[in-house]
Amino acid sequence: MTSIKEQAAISRLLSFLHDWDNAGKVARSHILDSFIKANQGKTAPELEQEFSQGGSLFLVRLTTWLRLIYMTGSCLDKLLKSIGIFLSAVSSNRYLKEFLEVGGVLTLLEILGMEKIKEEDKKESIRLLQVIANTGRKYKELICESYGVRSIAEFLAKSKSEETQEEVQILMDSLVHGNPKYQNQVYKGLIALLPCASPKAQQLSLQTLRTAQSIIGTTHPSIVDCVLKVLCTMHLEVQYEAIELIKDLVNYDVCQALLKGLVALLIPSVKETSKLQPKILNDSSVPQFTAHLPVFLQQAAAAKAIGVLARSNTSVAEELLHQRVVHSLMAAMGNTDHSNSQRQASLTLEYLVQMFPVVEEHVRRSMGEGLYQLFLVSAPPPEREPRGTPASEGARWPRPGLWPRPSPPLAPPPHPGHAPRRPAHSPQPRPAPPAAQEPPLPRAPGSRPQSNAEDLYMKIDSIQADILAANKVNVSKALCFSGVSHCNSSFHRGAHEPERPAYITYFQKEDTEGKE
């Protein structure tokens, strides 16, 4: 027979369930508030003790009401939090199985696709899916088998809350770990998210893709085009994550296609840049304004990514040379319609010039001495020593053309006890010139030139920009003739000229009209 305490506990449970069954929406909302406040963080045994071993009776009422009202969205946040107390409790396997048996996963996934439901309610649904996924491998497979990856990815792309999107990223990261049966499905879902319109979703997808790529070990053929298209973004945080993923992808079998695509982005086609043509009369007194087209943002990001790859791996830099990256970088430096493209291409070309002598030779020859001096200038003179410092301290460079005269021969030392005599005909020593009149000291031999590449776009004129844009540098051909490896690889384009960018054609058109 049951004891008096047990009978009293059972009576309280029956009374509680009776009140729930007969309550309306407002009363049930108050019951849920009290339940959340009193049972947050309790374990499964503690919940059973609270409900006199009848916790499942209350859970089944919660799940039943969830399936009835989730389309309307009333009290949905409190209802999901109450269910979460059961599912997240320690030793809650029984509660979890009961929730899944009534179709709890499908209900949570359907909530993500409902437009009328609030963003906060959808975030609670994501948290419940996180709890289910973190329980074990078979539960991750259950979510994926219920078309969960598609529903979760679509919600990530459409969500307007960054906090909710970060919760979705945690869920996607959980699904890709310890889920060998469906990890490729999650990987493809992340790739499909890259073209979406949400910058935060792109950033989080790129971050999770880096993790998924290291787990899977193989690449999908579509990842190259998707990542390269992301480079047209105006958001620097997205661009950073894309470049970080590109750094990882060069270690896989898509390296050649990736490098080839990056070099191709440096020279936009005429069709892509046709909007740059002036739409009003060609009057020099009227300023022409051009929008930051995505193709030019992509060009600048590609130049930056190439610089990052070249600095991190010398072999990658050599392979880029075979793809005529020097020619493409100089063409991007001539794009006066987008200063950031000029700046990023100049910085990348500067590194290649300093790293490879053959690149320096070809660039100097193509630019001409005057333009090259603007590109790489001599280092500034060292700081002048303070006034009053003896000239004998340190190694001073003599004045150009004013070398010191040879010193007279030293007289024999005087005899001890006799003061030295100065010859009557000896001239008086000249006072040293003041330090303020000293000319700038020349650069020490062997010092490295200082870069002026970052500011080059502000110093060149239109003619010099045309010289850069219309260059015909072919370092890959010189490397092949010199017997450098990879000369017959797929990177080498030979002597074929790529399509000239639109801004080259437009400049040449202006010159022709001016002559007429």
PDB file of N, CA and C in Angstrom, residues 408 422-423 425-433:
ATOM      1  N   PRO A 408      98.092  65.797 -42.507  1.00  0.00           N
ATOM      2  CA  PRO A 408      99.563  65.898 -42.576  1.00  0.00           C
ATOM      3  C   PRO A 408     100.201  64.817 -41.726  1.00  0.00           C
ATOM      4  N   ARG A 422     104.303  74.915 -31.665  1.00  0.00           N
ATOM      5  CA  ARG A 422     103.530  74.951 -32.904  1.00  0.00           C
ATOM      6  C   ARG A 422     104.328  75.715 -33.941  1.00  0.00           C
ATOM      7  N   PRO A 423     104.509  75.203 -35.145  1.00  0.00           N
ATOM      8  CA  PRO A 423     105.230  75.926 -36.191  1.00  0.00           C
ATOM      9  C   PRO A 423     104.553  77.257 -36.482  1.00  0.00           C
ATOM     10  N   HIS A 425     104.423  78.765 -39.222  1.00  0.00           N
ATOM     11  CA  HIS A 425     103.721  78.842 -40.496  1.00  0.00           C
ATOM     12  C   HIS A 425     102.478  77.964 -40.557  1.00  0.00           C
ATOM     13  N   SER A 426     102.173  77.288 -39.477  1.00  0.00           N
ATOM     14  CA  SER A 426     101.018  76.372 -39.530  1.00  0.00           C
ATOM     15  C   SER A 426      99.734  77.187 -39.510  1.00  0.00           C
ATOM     16  N   PRO A 427      98.785  76.886 -40.393  1.00  0.00           N
ATOM     17  CA  PRO A 427      97.533  77.649 -40.439  1.00  0.00           C
ATOM     18  C   PRO A 427      96.647  77.307 -39.246  1.00  0.00           C
ATOM     19  N   GLN A 428      95.801  78.264 -38.917  1.00  0.00           N
ATOM     20  CA  GLN A 428      94.865  78.035 -37.827  1.00  0.00           C
ATOM     21  C   GLN A 428      93.775  77.050 -38.299  1.00  0.00           C
ATOM     22  N   PRO A 429      93.359  76.138 -37.413  1.00  0.00           N
ATOM     23  CA  PRO A 429      92.315  75.177 -37.831  1.00  0.00           C
ATOM     24  C   PRO A 429      91.002  75.897 -38.104  1.00  0.00           C
ATOM     25  N   ARG A 430      90.299  75.444 -39.167  1.00  0.00           N
ATOM     26  CA  ARG A 430      89.014  76.047 -39.534  1.00  0.00           C
ATOM     27  C   ARG A 430      87.900  75.492 -38.640  1.00  0.00           C
ATOM     28  N   PRO A 431      87.016  76.345 -38.262  1.00  0.00           N
ATOM     29  CA  PRO A 431      85.908  75.829 -37.448  1.00  0.00           C
ATOM     30  C   PRO A 431      84.999  74.928 -38.279  1.00  0.00           C
ATOM     31  N   ALA A 432      84.484  73.896 -37.624  1.00  0.00           N
ATOM     32  CA  ALA A 432      83.594  72.955 -38.322  1.00  0.00           C
ATOM     33  C   ALA A 432      82.279  73.650 -38.653  1.00  0.00           C
ATOM     34  N   PRO A 433      81.723  73.376 -39.812  1.00  0.00           N
ATOM     35  CA  PRO A 433      80.435  74.003 -40.172  1.00  0.00           C
ATOM     36  C   PRO A 433      79.352  73.580 -39.196  1.00  0.00           C
TER      37      PRO A 433
END
